[in-house]
Amino acid sequence: MNSDPGWSLRPATAADVEPLAELRAQVMRADLERLGRYDDHRVRQRLRDNFSPRHTTVVLVDHALAGCVTVRPDERGGRYLEYFYLRPQHQGRGLGTAVLRHVLAEADEAGEPVRLQALQGSASRRLYERHGFTAEREDPIDVFMHRPAPSAPTP
């Protein structure tokens, strides 16, 4: 159940890159530290280097930045869920589920599979598994996940 009232989505703009880089650093810090991979500069720079307003959507709660989701075309076909971050105060309250359902409904409508990668041990893996993602492969840092396309595009 979504207990975050008034959430909405809007297209990202170039001005969003720094707030989203900070959000990424905040959200990923604990998992990256647990894996011995946290680098204060690198965690932000990776988003800056790959930021695409064209593929990024900002999540708003009561008109304030609550998170973001970046979905790009996947080179193997379908879609690649590259970034999906929510501020900690919005996690565990149903907002992530609602946003992910929206992203997956768009992919289903197009009849496309979705791939992503999650950090080993991240709580996000459980969210993805609840929505039909399965692990394709794993390494010591990441879990590479896939959700197949529906059997036929939704009309």
mmCIF file of N, CA and C in Angstrom, residues 68-150:
data_model
loop_
_atom_site.group_PDB
_atom_site.id
_atom_site.type_symbol
_atom_site.label_atom_id
_atom_site.label_comp_id
_atom_site.label_asym_id
_atom_site.label_seq_id
_atom_site.Cartn_x
_atom_site.Cartn_y
_atom_site.Cartn_z
ATOM 1 N N CYS A 68 14.346 8.728 -8.381
ATOM 2 C CA CYS A 68 14.462 8.750 -9.842
ATOM 3 C C CYS A 68 14.484 7.323 -10.363
ATOM 4 N N VAL A 69 14.177 7.198 -11.626
ATOM 5 C CA VAL A 69 14.271 5.919 -12.326
ATOM 6 C C VAL A 69 14.772 6.207 -13.739
ATOM 7 N N THR A 70 15.767 5.436 -14.170
ATOM 8 C CA THR A 70 16.321 5.565 -15.512
ATOM 9 C C THR A 70 16.130 4.244 -16.235
ATOM 10 N N VAL A 71 15.447 4.299 -17.371
ATOM 11 C CA VAL A 71 15.197 3.114 -18.181
ATOM 12 C C VAL A 71 15.685 3.420 -19.594
ATOM 13 N N ARG A 72 16.666 2.644 -20.032
ATOM 14 C CA ARG A 72 17.234 2.813 -21.371
ATOM 15 C C ARG A 72 16.879 1.614 -22.248
ATOM 16 N N PRO A 73 16.977 1.799 -23.560
ATOM 17 C CA PRO A 73 16.885 0.620 -24.424
ATOM 18 C C PRO A 73 18.051 -0.317 -24.098
ATOM 19 N N ASP A 74 17.778 -1.607 -24.041
ATOM 20 C CA ASP A 74 18.811 -2.604 -23.767
ATOM 21 C C ASP A 74 19.396 -3.073 -25.095
ATOM 22 N N GLU A 75 20.699 -3.127 -25.170
ATOM 23 C CA GLU A 75 21.366 -3.541 -26.417
ATOM 24 C C GLU A 75 20.976 -4.958 -26.829
ATOM 25 N N ARG A 76 20.491 -5.777 -25.898
ATOM 26 C CA ARG A 76 20.058 -7.144 -26.211
ATOM 27 C C ARG A 76 18.579 -7.193 -26.583
ATOM 28 N N GLY A 77 17.945 -6.045 -26.626
ATOM 29 C CA GLY A 77 16.511 -5.975 -26.872
ATOM 30 C C GLY A 77 15.781 -5.734 -25.560
ATOM 31 N N GLY A 78 14.697 -5.025 -25.621
ATOM 32 C CA GLY A 78 13.945 -4.712 -24.418
ATOM 33 C C GLY A 78 14.469 -3.469 -23.730
ATOM 34 N N ARG A 79 14.359 -3.467 -22.415
ATOM 35 C CA ARG A 79 14.693 -2.286 -21.626
ATOM 36 C C ARG A 79 15.681 -2.648 -20.523
ATOM 37 N N TYR A 80 16.476 -1.657 -20.157
ATOM 38 C CA TYR A 80 17.447 -1.821 -19.083
ATOM 39 C C TYR A 80 17.127 -0.804 -17.997
ATOM 40 N N LEU A 81 16.752 -1.289 -16.824
ATOM 41 C CA LEU A 81 16.472 -0.430 -15.673
ATOM 42 C C LEU A 81 17.818 -0.115 -15.027
ATOM 43 N N GLU A 82 18.372 1.035 -15.406
ATOM 44 C CA GLU A 82 19.737 1.383 -15.003
ATOM 45 C C GLU A 82 19.818 1.924 -13.579
ATOM 46 N N TYR A 83 18.973 2.891 -13.260
ATOM 47 C CA TYR A 83 18.976 3.501 -11.935
ATOM 48 C C TYR A 83 17.555 3.522 -11.400
ATOM 49 N N PHE A 84 17.432 3.215 -10.107
ATOM 50 C CA PHE A 84 16.139 3.339 -9.431
ATOM 51 C C PHE A 84 16.451 3.613 -7.968
ATOM 52 N N TYR A 85 16.309 4.870 -7.578
ATOM 53 C CA TYR A 85 16.645 5.284 -6.219
ATOM 54 C C TYR A 85 15.490 6.058 -5.617
ATOM 55 N N LEU A 86 15.244 5.792 -4.334
ATOM 56 C CA LEU A 86 14.277 6.566 -3.557
ATOM 57 C C LEU A 86 14.959 7.038 -2.289
ATOM 58 N N ARG A 87 14.636 8.253 -1.880
ATOM 59 C CA ARG A 87 15.161 8.757 -0.614
ATOM 60 C C ARG A 87 14.784 7.767 0.499
ATOM 61 N N PRO A 88 15.649 7.593 1.487
ATOM 62 C CA PRO A 88 15.371 6.618 2.549
ATOM 63 C C PRO A 88 14.010 6.790 3.223
ATOM 64 N N GLN A 89 13.559 8.014 3.419
ATOM 65 C CA GLN A 89 12.274 8.213 4.098
ATOM 66 C C GLN A 89 11.088 7.733 3.263
ATOM 67 N N HIS A 90 11.313 7.449 1.981
ATOM 68 C CA HIS A 90 10.238 6.954 1.117
ATOM 69 C C HIS A 90 10.360 5.461 0.838
ATOM 70 N N GLN A 91 11.382 4.824 1.365
ATOM 71 C CA GLN A 91 11.571 3.393 1.153
ATOM 72 C C GLN A 91 10.724 2.603 2.139
ATOM 73 N N GLY A 92 10.284 1.418 1.699
ATOM 74 C CA GLY A 92 9.517 0.542 2.575
ATOM 75 C C GLY A 92 8.099 0.993 2.834
ATOM 76 N N ARG A 93 7.605 1.913 2.005
ATOM 77 C CA ARG A 93 6.261 2.454 2.222
ATOM 78 C C ARG A 93 5.344 2.243 1.013
ATOM 79 N N GLY A 94 5.817 1.463 0.033
ATOM 80 C CA GLY A 94 4.993 1.163 -1.131
ATOM 81 C C GLY A 94 5.274 2.022 -2.346
ATOM 82 N N LEU A 95 6.031 3.085 -2.187
ATOM 83 C CA LEU A 95 6.298 3.954 -3.328
ATOM 84 C C LEU A 95 7.145 3.234 -4.374
ATOM 85 N N GLY A 96 8.168 2.510 -3.944
ATOM 86 C CA GLY A 96 9.006 1.776 -4.889
ATOM 87 C C GLY A 96 8.203 0.776 -5.694
ATOM 88 N N THR A 97 7.298 0.080 -5.019
ATOM 89 C CA THR A 97 6.434 -0.875 -5.707
ATOM 90 C C THR A 97 5.571 -0.166 -6.738
ATOM 91 N N ALA A 98 4.998 0.959 -6.365
ATOM 92 C CA ALA A 98 4.126 1.699 -7.294
ATOM 93 C C ALA A 98 4.905 2.187 -8.515
ATOM 94 N N VAL A 99 6.090 2.725 -8.300
ATOM 95 C CA VAL A 99 6.889 3.224 -9.419
ATOM 96 C C VAL A 99 7.342 2.060 -10.294
ATOM 97 N N LEU A 100 7.811 0.976 -9.680
ATOM 98 C CA LEU A 100 8.250 -0.181 -10.460
ATOM 99 C C LEU A 100 7.088 -0.754 -11.268
ATOM 100 N N ARG A 101 5.915 -0.830 -10.680
ATOM 101 C CA ARG A 101 4.746 -1.311 -11.439
ATOM 102 C C ARG A 101 4.484 -0.443 -12.660
ATOM 103 N N HIS A 102 4.641 0.852 -12.504
ATOM 104 C CA HIS A 102 4.465 1.771 -13.633
ATOM 105 C C HIS A 102 5.482 1.481 -14.735
ATOM 106 N N VAL A 103 6.743 1.342 -14.354
ATOM 107 C CA VAL A 103 7.812 1.054 -15.323
ATOM 108 C C VAL A 103 7.547 -0.275 -16.034
ATOM 109 N N LEU A 104 7.165 -1.289 -15.263
ATOM 110 C CA LEU A 104 6.934 -2.606 -15.845
ATOM 111 C C LEU A 104 5.681 -2.637 -16.719
ATOM 112 N N ALA A 105 4.671 -1.870 -16.365
ATOM 113 C CA ALA A 105 3.465 -1.805 -17.200
ATOM 114 C C ALA A 105 3.794 -1.233 -18.575
ATOM 115 N N GLU A 106 4.662 -0.227 -18.609
ATOM 116 C CA GLU A 106 5.073 0.334 -19.899
ATOM 117 C C GLU A 106 5.840 -0.695 -20.727
ATOM 118 N N ALA A 107 6.727 -1.447 -20.090
ATOM 119 C CA ALA A 107 7.474 -2.489 -20.805
ATOM 120 C C ALA A 107 6.528 -3.591 -21.286
ATOM 121 N N ASP A 108 5.587 -3.978 -20.441
ATOM 122 C CA ASP A 108 4.626 -5.017 -20.818
ATOM 123 C C ASP A 108 3.775 -4.574 -21.997
ATOM 124 N N GLU A 109 3.360 -3.321 -21.970
ATOM 125 C CA GLU A 109 2.544 -2.794 -23.069
ATOM 126 C C GLU A 109 3.304 -2.868 -24.389
ATOM 127 N N ALA A 110 4.613 -2.662 -24.334
ATOM 128 C CA ALA A 110 5.455 -2.737 -25.530
ATOM 129 C C ALA A 110 5.904 -4.171 -25.831
ATOM 130 N N GLY A 111 5.578 -5.105 -24.931
ATOM 131 C CA GLY A 111 5.978 -6.491 -25.127
ATOM 132 C C GLY A 111 7.475 -6.712 -24.975
ATOM 133 N N GLU A 112 8.109 -5.946 -24.061
ATOM 134 C CA GLU A 112 9.563 -6.001 -23.926
ATOM 135 C C GLU A 112 10.013 -6.557 -22.578
ATOM 136 N N PRO A 113 11.127 -7.303 -22.590
ATOM 137 C CA PRO A 113 11.718 -7.743 -21.333
ATOM 138 C C PRO A 113 12.433 -6.584 -20.653
ATOM 139 N N VAL A 114 12.740 -6.765 -19.376
ATOM 140 C CA VAL A 114 13.477 -5.744 -18.623
ATOM 141 C C VAL A 114 14.635 -6.435 -17.919
ATOM 142 N N ARG A 115 15.809 -5.798 -17.988
ATOM 143 C CA ARG A 115 16.994 -6.285 -17.279
ATOM 144 C C ARG A 115 17.471 -5.199 -16.326
ATOM 145 N N LEU A 116 18.222 -5.642 -15.311
ATOM 146 C CA LEU A 116 18.815 -4.699 -14.364
ATOM 147 C C LEU A 116 19.941 -5.396 -13.633
ATOM 148 N N GLN A 117 20.680 -4.624 -12.859
ATOM 149 C CA GLN A 117 21.634 -5.223 -11.938
ATOM 150 C C GLN A 117 21.453 -4.566 -10.588
ATOM 151 N N ALA A 118 21.591 -5.391 -9.553
ATOM 152 C CA ALA A 118 21.450 -4.938 -8.165
ATOM 153 C C ALA A 118 22.690 -5.373 -7.407
ATOM 154 N N LEU A 119 23.031 -4.609 -6.389
ATOM 155 C CA LEU A 119 24.174 -4.986 -5.569
ATOM 156 C C LEU A 119 23.859 -6.236 -4.754
ATOM 157 N N GLN A 120 24.860 -7.094 -4.589
ATOM 158 C CA GLN A 120 24.714 -8.283 -3.749
ATOM 159 C C GLN A 120 24.245 -7.851 -2.353
ATOM 160 N N GLY A 121 23.255 -8.531 -1.838
ATOM 161 C CA GLY A 121 22.771 -8.257 -0.491
ATOM 162 C C GLY A 121 21.852 -7.063 -0.365
ATOM 163 N N SER A 122 21.572 -6.391 -1.467
ATOM 164 C CA SER A 122 20.704 -5.218 -1.423
ATOM 165 C C SER A 122 19.251 -5.631 -1.201
ATOM 166 N N ALA A 123 18.545 -4.857 -0.394
ATOM 167 C CA ALA A 123 17.115 -5.109 -0.165
ATOM 168 C C ALA A 123 16.310 -4.963 -1.451
ATOM 169 N N SER A 124 16.830 -4.226 -2.429
ATOM 170 C CA SER A 124 16.103 -4.031 -3.677
ATOM 171 C C SER A 124 15.884 -5.349 -4.419
ATOM 172 N N ARG A 125 16.764 -6.308 -4.200
ATOM 173 C CA ARG A 125 16.613 -7.591 -4.898
ATOM 174 C C ARG A 125 15.264 -8.227 -4.575
ATOM 175 N N ARG A 126 14.846 -8.155 -3.330
ATOM 176 C CA ARG A 126 13.548 -8.736 -2.958
ATOM 177 C C ARG A 126 12.403 -8.037 -3.698
ATOM 178 N N LEU A 127 12.483 -6.736 -3.837
ATOM 179 C CA LEU A 127 11.469 -5.993 -4.594
ATOM 180 C C LEU A 127 11.413 -6.501 -6.028
ATOM 181 N N TYR A 128 12.559 -6.633 -6.646
ATOM 182 C CA TYR A 128 12.592 -7.084 -8.040
ATOM 183 C C TYR A 128 12.087 -8.520 -8.172
ATOM 184 N N GLU A 129 12.457 -9.379 -7.261
ATOM 185 C CA GLU A 129 11.985 -10.769 -7.325
ATOM 186 C C GLU A 129 10.473 -10.847 -7.176
ATOM 187 N N ARG A 130 9.896 -10.002 -6.331
ATOM 188 C CA ARG A 130 8.432 -9.982 -6.165
ATOM 189 C C ARG A 130 7.729 -9.571 -7.452
ATOM 190 N N HIS A 131 8.457 -8.903 -8.344
ATOM 191 C CA HIS A 131 7.861 -8.438 -9.595
ATOM 192 C C HIS A 131 8.336 -9.235 -10.799
ATOM 193 N N GLY A 132 8.768 -10.462 -10.561
ATOM 194 C CA GLY A 132 9.045 -11.383 -11.656
ATOM 195 C C GLY A 132 10.466 -11.427 -12.179
ATOM 196 N N PHE A 133 11.389 -10.701 -11.555
ATOM 197 C CA PHE A 133 12.792 -10.756 -11.986
ATOM 198 C C PHE A 133 13.452 -11.996 -11.389
ATOM 199 N N THR A 134 14.326 -12.600 -12.168
ATOM 200 C CA THR A 134 15.142 -13.715 -11.685
ATOM 201 C C THR A 134 16.599 -13.414 -12.010
ATOM 202 N N ALA A 135 17.482 -13.996 -11.224
ATOM 203 C CA ALA A 135 18.915 -13.792 -11.447
ATOM 204 C C ALA A 135 19.355 -14.566 -12.681
ATOM 205 N N GLU A 136 20.048 -13.879 -13.584
ATOM 206 C CA GLU A 136 20.652 -14.528 -14.754
ATOM 207 C C GLU A 136 22.068 -14.981 -14.419
ATOM 208 N N ARG A 137 22.765 -14.129 -13.679
ATOM 209 C CA ARG A 137 24.130 -14.443 -13.249
ATOM 210 C C ARG A 137 24.480 -13.521 -12.092
ATOM 211 N N GLU A 138 25.524 -13.900 -11.371
ATOM 212 C CA GLU A 138 25.981 -13.117 -10.226
ATOM 213 C C GLU A 138 27.498 -13.076 -10.227
ATOM 214 N N ASP A 139 28.025 -12.018 -9.652
ATOM 215 C CA ASP A 139 29.448 -11.941 -9.366
ATOM 216 C C ASP A 139 29.580 -11.477 -7.913
ATOM 217 N N PRO A 140 30.774 -11.288 -7.399
ATOM 218 C CA PRO A 140 30.895 -10.916 -5.982
ATOM 219 C C PRO A 140 30.244 -9.578 -5.621
ATOM 220 N N ILE A 141 30.004 -8.717 -6.595
ATOM 221 C CA ILE A 141 29.440 -7.390 -6.335
ATOM 222 C C ILE A 141 27.982 -7.274 -6.780
ATOM 223 N N ASP A 142 27.654 -7.786 -7.945
ATOM 224 C CA ASP A 142 26.346 -7.549 -8.562
ATOM 225 C C ASP A 142 25.566 -8.828 -8.833
ATOM 226 N N VAL A 143 24.242 -8.644 -8.900
ATOM 227 C CA VAL A 143 23.325 -9.673 -9.357
ATOM 228 C C VAL A 143 22.674 -9.111 -10.617
ATOM 229 N N PHE A 144 22.779 -9.836 -11.717
ATOM 230 C CA PHE A 144 22.218 -9.405 -12.992
ATOM 231 C C PHE A 144 20.884 -10.127 -13.150
ATOM 232 N N MET A 145 19.806 -9.331 -13.267
ATOM 233 C CA MET A 145 18.456 -9.881 -13.230
ATOM 234 C C MET A 145 17.703 -9.601 -14.525
ATOM 235 N N HIS A 146 16.698 -10.436 -14.767
ATOM 236 C CA HIS A 146 15.919 -10.364 -16.002
ATOM 237 C C HIS A 146 14.460 -10.642 -15.690
ATOM 238 N N ARG A 147 13.597 -9.907 -16.339
ATOM 239 C CA ARG A 147 12.150 -10.164 -16.296
ATOM 240 C C ARG A 147 11.711 -10.307 -17.739
ATOM 241 N N PRO A 148 11.214 -11.489 -18.125
ATOM 242 C CA PRO A 148 10.880 -11.696 -19.537
ATOM 243 C C PRO A 148 9.713 -10.839 -19.981
ATOM 244 N N ALA A 149 9.634 -10.687 -21.287
ATOM 245 C CA ALA A 149 8.493 -9.987 -21.881
ATOM 246 C C ALA A 149 7.249 -10.836 -21.678
ATOM 247 N N PRO A 150 6.100 -10.188 -21.596
ATOM 248 C CA PRO A 150 4.867 -10.976 -21.527
ATOM 249 C C PRO A 150 4.736 -11.769 -22.818
#
